[in-house]
């Protein structure tokens, strides 16, 4: 029976990927009923990250499985994932760890961080985890209430409090940073030392080509970046060039889609009036992150 | 006053030593005198004489050290000297005990010729008892004091098992060995976790990496490195023919990121590669591709890790394996350098060497290095048998260290 399940999985993923994922599924729950359910969902194209999660073993009825959060390791953290909130990607994990090394945060002068489109909260939460305690006050905004709930749950899971004088903190608020009324309606405290964002960056034509596991499960609002994919970078540029939005010496770190780094670098230089821009590549050799300094 | 006492002690020491050394007839030291063959009296006497010569030398060094102490005993050098003196106290005590027993023996010797029969009988008894104490002191107490404490005793271990010849049967046996080591870890209260494991399609395990965390794990397991051979009728064999298969074990010191150990490599020398292409990557793809491969360019060591869902975790684990392999190379290099300075025969540390045979038909396990056979295979795989091998191998190692030391004396 198990070999039949494996064959089903291999037919949709290929044998190499299937053997890895099947192993993780068995680690999750060796029960045939659970395995059958996991393999069926995965073969239909559901992302593994929504399927595998610590709470799955606790569930009694297989009918409940879809509503139970999955998980995805992110650096040393294990974050909850829940449809339709964007699943944290390894490319993001990579640049955030690098950014943590770069940020010279010290608890003497706590830095304030704003994460635009925070989703699962992965970026600010990992930074809160990696930087010295008491050195960072992070805030995430998102247009999706699903995202805000998940980010809050993740903060609780990672033991990162919303308020503390000795520890790094993380708070969230609802907000649409494309809207002209932002940031006034988002209850945020200007100015900021660090802006991070993994904004939606997939252009229209590429959105149509995405695999089903992305489009059928993950929020289009977290993926679709307008006709050219650059809408949100223009919006971020408009924000950060406003008076008193950034503190002197501030740093902006933005994840970008493949082939967008040069364009985003230009936007940050020309529209946002930032200096000393840098482009970081991801582990697969794609230009993935644009860094800019005020 | 102090000086006079020292001089007297030293004179006494020279005297005792010359007497002791005069007795045995010198012959070549038998390096591999294992516990299976009792060494002949002459070789053991020569060995004992050498042991006492080393102890004498240590005690002399100690005396010299204490004469270097300044009046105030307060300088940094003094503190280090006092520390060394404190540490070598057991050596001095053993030496004093040896002198004392020797003196008592001298006295008893005279009484052996006594005219009174009762006195002679008493003296014979006394003589025997003193000789026994002396042998115990020289053959057990002193060697234990002389062997330097292990520099690797604090290290945890990383055990790598790889199936060798014999196809599926080798993979099946690998699963047996893995179970054996996990059992041992459990009994010894070490924390063992299988960090990487590849199943074999026909059953069993193709290869596995186990982290064994705990005090003394490396020192106990390091002698498990080598080729383990199994002779049995495979479960898959219809004709009932006995097959011979092998599994290779490599035990490395576990080198976790601690920040305290010196860096074993330069980050610029390590090439980090991700295994598969992700196309556009980022938001476009949500497939889990976490496999990582490290290449340490100067040594050509490569480590691949794909067992974790997180690339970060795989990377961390791969670096732990790399660090462990480099540490192992360093330890091996140091051993080789130390031994290259000697003319002695050296037991090879060759990992392609067959070290042990598990014969199911005869229910026996033989360790070929020390010639030890246990006629209870299941106790080795399922019980305390493995402890007997580990104990014997550690003892054998201690003897080798001592003999290396003796050949320098």
XYZ file of C-alpha atoms in Angstrom:
703
model
C 0.000 0.000 0.000
C 2.812 2.380 0.924
C 4.561 1.586 -2.348
C 1.378 2.402 -4.225
C 1.212 5.756 -2.437
C 4.823 6.394 -3.291
C 4.131 5.587 -6.939
C 1.269 8.099 -6.929
C 3.547 10.754 -5.494
C 6.386 9.905 -7.885
C 4.015 10.225 -10.851
C 3.355 13.858 -10.005
C 6.738 14.912 -8.555
C 9.320 12.593 -10.128
C 11.046 9.862 -8.124
C 13.848 11.910 -6.505
C 11.607 14.656 -5.103
C 8.916 12.101 -4.247
C 11.276 9.973 -2.135
C 12.308 13.008 -0.092
C 8.771 14.264 0.405
C 7.453 10.771 1.185
C 10.109 10.448 3.879
C 9.016 13.759 5.441
C 5.413 12.642 5.298
C 6.274 9.400 7.097
C 8.148 11.413 9.721
C 5.016 13.509 10.107
C 2.744 10.514 10.543
C 3.364 6.897 9.578
C -0.375 6.148 9.755
C -1.671 4.906 6.451
C -4.787 7.045 6.630
C -2.757 10.200 7.142
C -0.239 9.226 4.484
C -3.002 8.577 1.980
C -4.497 11.964 2.716
C -1.158 13.761 2.445
C -0.236 12.032 -0.816
C -3.655 12.745 -2.321
C -3.456 16.436 -1.462
C 0.121 16.739 -2.665
C -0.643 14.950 -5.938
C -3.450 17.421 -6.558
C -0.829 20.155 -6.436
C -1.197 21.475 -2.895
C 2.117 22.878 -1.606
C 3.975 20.550 0.754
C 4.383 23.461 3.174
C 0.624 23.631 3.761
C 0.464 19.863 4.285
C 3.363 19.217 6.620
C 2.983 20.803 10.018
C 3.311 19.833 13.622
C -0.383 20.053 14.363
C -1.343 17.536 11.709
C -0.652 14.514 13.939
C -2.999 15.901 16.557
C -5.999 15.846 14.278
C -8.370 12.927 14.603
C -10.531 13.320 11.562
C -8.999 13.498 8.087
C -11.766 15.916 7.104
C -10.243 18.515 9.386
C -6.834 18.328 7.814
C -7.240 21.152 5.318
C -8.003 23.696 8.007
C -4.970 22.811 10.081
C -1.872 24.915 9.529
C 1.237 23.510 7.935
C 4.740 24.679 8.634
C 7.960 25.656 6.959
C 11.389 25.926 8.574
C 12.788 29.431 8.084
C 16.362 29.789 9.298
C 16.347 28.374 12.806
C 12.617 29.149 13.143
C 9.737 26.849 12.319
C 6.901 29.016 11.014
C 3.252 28.172 10.564
C 1.871 28.337 7.055
C -1.805 28.687 6.215
C -3.526 29.157 2.873
C -3.709 31.610 1.252
C -0.791 33.395 2.944
C 2.437 33.238 0.898
C 4.752 30.412 1.975
C 8.213 31.660 3.018
C 10.752 30.886 0.280
C 14.350 29.700 0.696
C 15.547 32.703 -1.339
C 14.013 34.999 1.283
C 15.523 32.939 4.114
C 18.931 33.360 2.514
C 18.916 37.152 2.133
C 17.325 37.788 5.530
C 20.103 35.826 7.265
C 22.617 37.864 5.263
C 20.848 41.085 6.212
C 20.968 40.116 9.895
C 24.746 39.752 9.594
C 24.906 43.181 7.974
C 22.713 45.119 10.394
C 24.819 46.532 13.162
C 21.941 46.721 15.584
C 22.864 47.324 19.180
C 20.622 47.393 22.217
C 22.035 50.795 23.201
C 20.068 52.351 20.356
C 17.208 50.096 19.341
C 16.412 50.285 15.640
C 12.923 50.424 14.245
C 11.947 48.302 11.267
C 8.936 48.376 8.941
C 8.114 45.313 6.852
C 5.779 46.115 3.973
C 3.497 43.221 3.054
C 4.613 41.072 5.941
C 2.624 37.907 5.057
C 3.617 35.126 7.475
C 5.866 37.643 9.265
C 8.914 35.624 8.229
C 11.256 38.560 7.520
C 10.791 40.629 10.717
C 10.461 37.502 12.909
C 13.728 35.996 11.701
C 15.494 39.348 12.175
C 14.005 39.611 15.691
C 15.320 36.118 16.378
C 18.809 36.673 14.969
C 19.633 40.192 16.151
C 20.716 40.920 19.759
C 17.717 41.088 22.097
C 16.481 44.592 22.785
C 18.006 45.979 19.587
C 15.024 45.802 17.227
C 11.421 47.004 17.180
C 9.744 45.517 14.139
C 6.362 46.291 12.675
C 4.624 44.524 9.815
C 1.755 45.808 7.671
C -0.364 43.757 5.311
C -3.547 44.189 3.332
C -4.724 40.706 4.275
C -6.282 39.907 7.642
C -5.308 36.244 7.098
C -1.705 37.370 6.909
C -1.948 39.533 10.044
C -3.463 36.650 12.009
C -0.778 34.231 10.809
C 2.054 36.703 11.503
C 0.679 37.232 15.023
C 0.424 33.458 15.578
C 3.978 33.049 14.359
C 5.238 35.754 16.705
C 3.594 33.907 19.601
C 5.076 30.612 18.430
C 8.555 32.172 18.213
C 8.117 33.884 21.601
C 8.594 37.355 20.158
C 6.446 39.789 22.196
C 4.640 42.876 20.880
C 6.003 44.923 23.766
C 9.168 44.631 25.823
C 12.081 46.792 26.887
C 14.625 43.972 27.009
C 13.567 41.835 24.042
C 13.074 42.413 20.330
C 9.443 43.147 19.551
C 7.037 42.597 16.682
C 3.653 44.223 16.048
C 1.297 44.247 13.050
C -1.375 46.492 11.553
C -3.679 46.439 8.573
C -2.637 48.675 5.726
C -2.459 49.031 1.963
C 0.791 50.666 1.011
C -0.396 51.289 -2.566
C -3.083 53.584 -1.216
C -2.504 57.367 -1.108
C -3.784 57.463 2.479
C -0.937 55.173 3.635
C 0.813 55.469 6.088
C -1.602 57.737 7.945
C -4.280 55.032 8.238
C -1.904 52.192 9.187
C -1.044 53.313 12.726
C 2.690 53.220 12.257
C 5.391 55.211 14.041
C 7.696 57.129 11.736
C 10.598 57.411 11.131
C 12.213 54.021 10.435
C 15.823 52.815 10.382
C 15.130 49.747 8.290
C 12.542 49.022 5.595
C 12.186 45.437 4.400
C 9.781 44.048 1.855
C 9.104 41.026 -0.278
C 6.329 42.753 -2.241
C 4.262 41.057 -4.949
C 6.524 41.163 -8.019
C 5.165 38.745 -10.620
C 4.213 40.537 -13.867
C 0.949 39.757 -15.633
C 2.286 37.484 -18.385
C 4.348 35.427 -15.965
C 1.467 35.132 -13.524
C -0.418 33.215 -16.179
C 2.452 30.723 -16.473
C 2.776 29.933 -12.762
C 2.445 26.343 -11.553
C -0.925 25.355 -10.106
C 0.601 24.783 -6.659
C 1.222 28.561 -6.530
C -1.861 30.063 -8.215
C -4.429 27.657 -6.810
C -3.270 27.973 -3.203
C -1.347 31.208 -2.606
C -2.932 34.648 -2.451
C -2.718 36.530 -5.780
C -2.491 39.706 -3.673
C 0.870 38.441 -2.431
C 2.138 37.578 -5.919
C 0.827 39.853 -8.641
C 2.903 42.984 -9.008
C 0.973 44.786 -11.741
C 1.517 44.650 -15.519
C 5.318 44.956 -15.246
C 5.610 43.508 -11.750
C 7.112 46.776 -10.523
C 4.041 48.584 -9.117
C 4.944 47.992 -5.485
C 8.549 49.169 -5.909
C 7.274 52.483 -7.281
C 4.936 52.738 -4.276
C 7.812 52.000 -1.862
C 9.940 54.662 -3.589
C 7.163 57.227 -3.145
C 6.956 56.343 0.557
C 10.608 56.379 1.497
C 11.315 59.694 -0.207
C 8.726 61.376 1.991
C 10.043 63.640 4.710
C 10.593 61.942 8.083
C 9.722 58.507 6.747
C 13.322 57.304 7.137
C 15.880 58.177 9.773
C 19.296 59.324 8.466
C 21.473 56.296 7.696
C 18.419 54.147 7.046
C 18.615 50.984 4.966
C 16.027 49.565 2.542
C 16.150 45.874 1.610
C 13.798 44.614 -1.100
C 13.355 41.174 -2.589
C 12.891 41.242 -6.363
C 11.810 38.799 -9.058
C 14.195 37.358 -11.637
C 15.443 40.008 -14.030
C 14.061 42.918 -11.981
C 17.094 43.855 -9.882
C 18.488 46.491 -12.245
C 15.108 48.166 -12.706
C 14.413 48.227 -8.952
C 17.917 49.547 -8.289
C 17.169 52.387 -10.724
C 13.849 53.122 -9.024
C 15.573 53.305 -5.647
C 18.269 55.627 -6.941
C 16.225 57.939 -9.171
C 12.754 57.966 -7.602
C 13.562 57.279 -3.951
C 16.842 59.273 -3.959
C 18.723 56.468 -2.171
C 22.489 56.018 -2.417
C 24.956 53.111 -2.267
C 22.695 50.527 -3.807
C 23.750 46.895 -3.857
C 22.386 43.791 -5.524
C 22.618 40.416 -3.756
C 22.277 37.102 -5.556
C 20.372 34.134 -4.179
C 21.945 30.649 -3.730
C 20.776 29.719 -7.238
C 22.678 32.625 -8.763
C 19.658 34.850 -9.487
C 19.797 38.540 -8.564
C 17.329 38.523 -5.676
C 17.746 41.461 -3.305
C 18.258 45.182 -3.783
C 19.794 47.046 -0.887
C 19.750 50.828 -0.704
C 20.987 53.367 1.854
C 19.730 56.829 2.653
C 67.533 21.425 55.249
C 65.126 21.103 52.356
C 68.023 20.578 49.941
C 69.551 17.838 52.066
C 66.338 15.904 52.134
C 66.077 16.185 48.394
C 69.627 15.017 47.898
C 69.002 12.025 50.086
C 65.871 11.167 48.240
C 67.635 11.454 44.950
C 70.486 9.220 46.108
C 68.019 6.682 47.308
C 66.211 6.884 44.012
C 69.367 6.211 41.997
C 70.235 3.330 44.231
C 66.833 1.724 43.999
C 66.718 2.228 40.304
C 70.069 0.606 39.626
C 69.104 -2.386 41.724
C 65.816 -2.735 39.926
C 67.257 -2.482 36.489
C 70.077 -4.924 37.111
C 67.744 -7.883 37.581
C 65.911 -8.454 34.305
C 67.629 -9.577 31.131
C 66.845 -7.172 28.323
C 64.960 -8.460 25.347
C 62.869 -6.914 22.632
C 59.622 -5.464 23.755
C 56.649 -7.273 22.388
C 54.506 -4.463 21.038
C 51.376 -6.364 20.362
C 51.370 -8.466 23.472
C 47.645 -8.834 23.671
C 45.762 -10.211 26.606
C 45.375 -13.495 24.749
C 49.034 -14.398 25.232
C 50.675 -13.900 28.553
C 53.925 -12.088 27.983
C 57.002 -14.039 29.037
C 58.520 -12.986 32.387
C 61.578 -11.421 30.779
C 59.669 -9.132 28.454
C 57.319 -8.114 31.229
C 60.264 -7.415 33.555
C 61.923 -5.273 30.901
C 58.677 -3.454 30.386
C 58.292 -2.918 34.116
C 61.807 -1.591 34.368
C 61.045 0.877 31.621
C 57.828 1.923 33.275
C 59.689 2.645 36.478
C 62.425 4.463 34.574
C 59.786 6.784 33.096
C 58.209 7.275 36.506
C 61.654 7.993 37.962
C 62.239 10.575 35.275
C 58.896 12.227 36.005
C 59.618 12.321 39.723
C 63.014 13.855 39.048
C 61.405 16.512 36.874
C 58.990 17.151 39.693
C 61.810 17.593 42.194
C 63.490 19.990 39.830
C 60.269 21.907 39.410
C 59.816 22.354 43.139
C 63.389 23.620 43.467
C 62.521 26.335 40.943
C 59.816 27.751 43.157
C 60.671 31.198 44.430
C 60.563 32.161 48.105
C 57.214 33.946 47.896
C 55.559 31.376 45.649
C 53.472 34.123 44.119
C 54.689 34.776 40.575
C 52.698 33.586 37.564
C 55.406 31.026 36.841
C 55.144 29.803 40.427
C 51.426 29.339 40.132
C 51.855 27.262 37.008
C 54.600 25.264 38.761
C 52.420 24.690 41.807
C 49.636 23.536 39.546
C 51.952 21.081 37.841
C 53.234 19.882 41.213
C 49.699 19.339 42.387
C 48.839 17.415 39.243
C 51.877 15.172 39.577
C 51.270 14.377 43.233
C 49.929 10.870 42.453
C 53.163 10.142 40.575
C 55.216 11.106 43.612
C 52.957 9.035 45.847
C 53.350 5.993 43.607
C 57.101 6.480 43.567
C 57.268 6.804 47.357
C 55.157 3.689 47.671
C 57.510 1.828 45.358
C 60.553 2.890 47.423
C 58.781 1.862 50.594
C 57.876 -1.607 49.326
C 61.392 -2.060 47.946
C 62.875 -1.224 51.346
C 60.501 -3.601 53.098
C 61.465 -6.286 50.600
C 65.158 -5.710 51.367
C 64.447 -6.184 55.049
C 62.386 -9.287 54.407
C 65.106 -10.729 52.152
C 67.476 -10.750 55.093
C 64.899 -12.574 57.214
C 64.473 -15.281 54.606
C 67.855 -16.612 55.733
C 66.925 -16.386 59.386
C 67.853 -19.284 61.635
C 64.426 -19.381 63.233
C 62.023 -21.475 61.174
C 58.893 -19.642 62.275
C 60.538 -16.374 61.371
C 61.507 -17.752 57.965
C 57.958 -18.896 57.275
C 56.666 -15.492 58.267
C 59.223 -13.857 56.010
C 58.212 -16.020 53.030
C 54.597 -15.015 53.491
C 55.542 -11.375 53.874
C 57.816 -11.592 50.838
C 55.023 -12.974 48.687
C 52.573 -10.338 49.771
C 55.057 -7.521 49.164
C 55.915 -8.874 45.756
C 52.256 -8.954 44.893
C 51.815 -5.318 45.926
C 54.876 -4.365 43.940
C 53.618 -6.098 40.807
C 50.228 -4.481 41.170
C 51.860 -1.085 41.578
C 54.184 -1.433 38.608
C 51.849 -3.187 36.220
C 48.575 -1.426 36.944
C 48.754 1.697 39.095
C 51.795 3.337 37.535
C 50.876 2.741 33.852
C 47.451 4.265 34.494
C 49.144 7.340 35.964
C 51.638 7.643 33.125
C 49.195 7.499 30.231
C 48.294 11.083 29.428
C 44.588 11.891 29.691
C 42.783 11.707 26.359
C 42.643 15.042 24.564
C 39.487 13.942 22.790
C 37.473 12.722 25.785
C 35.077 15.679 25.644
C 34.221 15.146 21.991
C 30.954 13.832 20.660
C 31.016 11.587 17.607
C 29.697 11.536 14.100
C 29.228 8.018 12.790
C 28.989 7.450 9.062
C 27.909 4.037 7.774
C 28.180 3.111 4.098
C 27.148 -0.150 2.531
C 29.970 -1.928 0.722
C 30.113 -5.172 -1.229
C 27.084 -7.436 -1.174
C 24.318 -5.237 -2.592
C 21.025 -5.360 -0.727
C 22.388 -7.729 1.894
C 24.984 -5.091 2.772
C 22.186 -2.522 3.190
C 20.239 -4.914 5.399
C 23.297 -5.465 7.579
C 23.866 -1.707 7.724
C 20.409 -1.401 9.288
C 21.461 -4.025 11.911
C 24.644 -2.103 12.710
C 22.790 1.201 12.900
C 20.394 -0.348 15.403
C 23.350 -1.709 17.392
C 24.955 1.733 17.688
C 21.679 3.494 18.516
C 21.157 0.900 21.247
C 24.626 1.516 22.634
C 24.009 5.275 22.644
C 20.790 4.718 24.528
C 22.479 2.560 27.170
C 25.348 5.034 27.539
C 22.850 7.920 27.747
C 24.276 9.670 24.734
C 21.920 11.584 22.488
C 21.919 9.934 19.094
C 20.125 11.308 16.069
C 20.178 10.051 12.510
C 20.833 13.208 10.512
C 20.943 11.611 7.106
C 19.754 8.266 5.848
C 19.177 6.828 2.404
C 16.919 3.818 2.112
C 17.795 1.026 -0.252
C 15.107 0.096 -2.778
C 15.479 -3.601 -1.980
C 15.213 -3.032 1.792
C 17.747 -1.879 4.345
C 19.727 1.357 4.355
C 22.282 2.422 1.772
C 24.055 4.927 3.998
C 23.471 6.834 7.199
C 25.030 9.576 9.275
C 24.398 9.602 13.023
C 25.314 12.340 15.461
C 26.156 10.859 18.853
C 26.335 13.580 21.455
C 27.798 13.014 24.884
C 30.965 12.886 26.948
C 33.332 10.178 25.725
C 31.266 9.256 22.665
C 34.150 9.826 20.264
C 36.713 8.031 22.422
C 34.453 4.983 22.704
C 33.304 4.853 19.094
C 36.471 5.869 17.273
C 37.727 2.278 17.154
C 34.611 1.278 15.248
C 36.087 2.885 12.121
C 36.837 0.314 9.455
C 35.182 -2.405 7.436
C 32.644 -4.593 9.233
C 32.058 -7.929 7.532
C 28.980 -10.097 7.826
C 28.762 -13.774 6.934
C 25.242 -15.148 6.878
C 22.455 -16.510 4.731
C 20.605 -13.413 3.561
C 16.873 -13.245 4.177
C 16.522 -12.763 0.440
C 18.559 -15.856 -0.469
C 16.422 -18.813 -1.479
C 19.162 -21.427 -1.829
C 20.446 -21.021 1.727
C 23.969 -20.128 0.604
C 26.119 -18.063 2.988
C 27.019 -14.626 1.615
C 29.789 -12.307 2.707
C 28.989 -8.595 2.678
C 30.574 -5.504 4.157
C 29.653 -2.169 5.665
C 32.191 0.609 6.121
C 32.058 2.680 9.291
C 33.814 5.998 9.746
C 33.736 7.673 13.130
C 34.628 11.339 13.209
C 34.819 13.797 16.067
C 31.611 15.834 15.950
C 32.523 19.461 15.358
C 29.551 21.689 15.930
C 29.565 25.415 15.557
C 30.822 26.509 18.927
C 32.932 29.509 18.133
C 35.446 28.303 20.688
C 37.306 25.835 18.506
C 39.858 27.163 16.091
C 38.572 27.452 12.559
C 39.427 24.364 10.570
C 38.851 26.024 7.211
C 38.703 29.338 5.492
C 35.187 30.239 4.358
C 36.619 31.365 0.990
C 37.787 27.800 0.376
C 34.292 26.372 0.632
C 32.100 26.281 -2.444
C 28.398 26.152 -1.527
C 26.101 24.824 -4.222
C 22.384 24.273 -4.349
C 21.524 21.088 -6.110
C 18.684 21.780 -8.515
C 17.575 24.628 -10.677
C 14.532 26.559 -9.472
C 13.779 28.368 -12.701
C 12.643 31.894 -11.866
C 12.714 31.048 -8.138
C 11.311 33.297 -5.424
C 7.547 33.863 -5.469
C 7.260 31.965 -8.778
C 8.064 28.589 -7.154
C 6.894 26.957 -3.942
C 8.491 23.554 -4.438
C 10.754 22.441 -1.585
C 14.311 22.251 -2.867
C 16.562 22.290 0.116
C 19.496 20.112 -0.939
C 22.950 21.605 -0.469
C 26.430 20.533 -1.501
C 29.652 21.867 0.006
C 33.077 21.448 -1.561
C 36.184 22.215 0.449
C 38.465 23.126 -2.424
C 41.926 22.555 -0.818
C 41.118 18.976 0.280
C 38.460 18.119 -2.291
C 36.090 16.988 0.474
C 32.461 17.235 -0.643
C 29.409 16.972 1.581
C 25.847 16.695 0.289
C 22.841 17.091 2.548
C 19.177 16.931 1.569
C 17.389 15.347 4.502
C 15.957 18.538 5.994
C 13.146 20.617 4.518
C 15.135 23.733 5.243
C 18.102 24.698 3.152
C 19.473 26.552 6.139
C 19.348 23.336 8.218
C 20.937 21.287 5.447
C 23.670 23.878 5.125
C 24.316 23.874 8.877
C 24.427 20.061 8.961
C 26.698 19.912 5.931
C 29.105 22.333 7.610
C 29.085 20.157 10.750
C 30.019 17.129 8.632
C 32.722 19.117 6.823
C 34.159 20.403 10.095
C 34.142 16.877 11.536
C 35.933 15.447 8.522
C 38.548 18.176 8.625
C 39.036 17.669 12.372
C 39.457 13.959 11.752
C 42.091 14.654 9.098
C 43.871 16.883 11.573
C 43.866 14.213 14.294
C 45.073 11.571 11.814
C 47.799 13.904 10.585
C 48.978 14.581 14.121
C 49.096 10.862 14.911
C 51.049 10.223 11.717
C 53.484 13.042 12.489
C 54.078 11.797 16.010
C 54.685 8.287 14.760
C 56.840 9.290 11.819
C 59.460 10.361 14.324
C 59.742 6.801 15.570
C 61.231 3.703 14.080
C 58.520 1.529 15.574
C 56.063 -0.643 13.867
C 52.794 1.185 13.746
C 49.363 -0.249 13.510
C 47.762 1.288 10.481
C 44.797 3.573 10.722
C 43.678 2.382 7.315
C 39.913 2.576 7.071
C 39.724 0.135 4.209
C 40.996 -2.505 6.586
C 38.608 -5.229 7.681
C 38.278 -4.858 11.429
C 35.510 -7.203 12.497
C 33.535 -10.210 11.284
C 29.987 -11.050 12.316
C 29.437 -14.728 11.575
C 25.796 -15.680 12.015
C 26.194 -19.422 11.345
C 28.780 -19.744 14.112
C 27.087 -17.142 16.344
C 30.426 -15.377 16.765
C 31.953 -11.936 16.350
C 35.705 -11.551 15.903
C 37.671 -8.345 16.095
C 40.688 -8.910 13.884
C 42.806 -6.133 15.374
C 42.964 -7.526 18.882
C 42.098 -11.132 18.033
C 39.122 -11.077 20.377
C 36.208 -13.402 19.621
C 32.847 -13.314 21.387
C 30.816 -16.448 20.858
C 27.530 -14.644 21.300
C 26.623 -12.652 18.242
C 23.214 -11.579 19.466
C 24.722 -10.122 22.632
C 26.898 -7.916 20.427
C 24.029 -6.770 18.236
C 21.379 -6.647 20.944
C 23.147 -6.598 24.304
C 26.353 -5.763 26.151
C 28.691 -7.567 23.754
C 29.689 -4.400 21.941
C 30.795 -2.883 25.248
C 33.271 -5.760 25.625
C 34.827 -4.932 22.272
C 34.929 -1.215 23.007
C 36.485 -1.841 26.412
C 39.099 -4.198 24.950
C 39.918 -1.767 22.134
C 40.295 1.139 24.532
C 42.548 -0.962 26.734
C 44.568 -1.980 23.711
C 44.886 1.674 22.718
C 46.061 2.592 26.220
C 48.701 -0.137 25.990
C 49.851 1.155 22.631
C 50.183 4.651 24.031
C 52.180 3.300 26.953
C 54.406 1.270 24.697
C 55.036 4.264 22.458
C 56.072 6.062 25.587
C 58.298 3.197 26.704
C 60.098 3.041 23.404
C 60.954 6.720 23.846
C 62.311 6.152 27.334
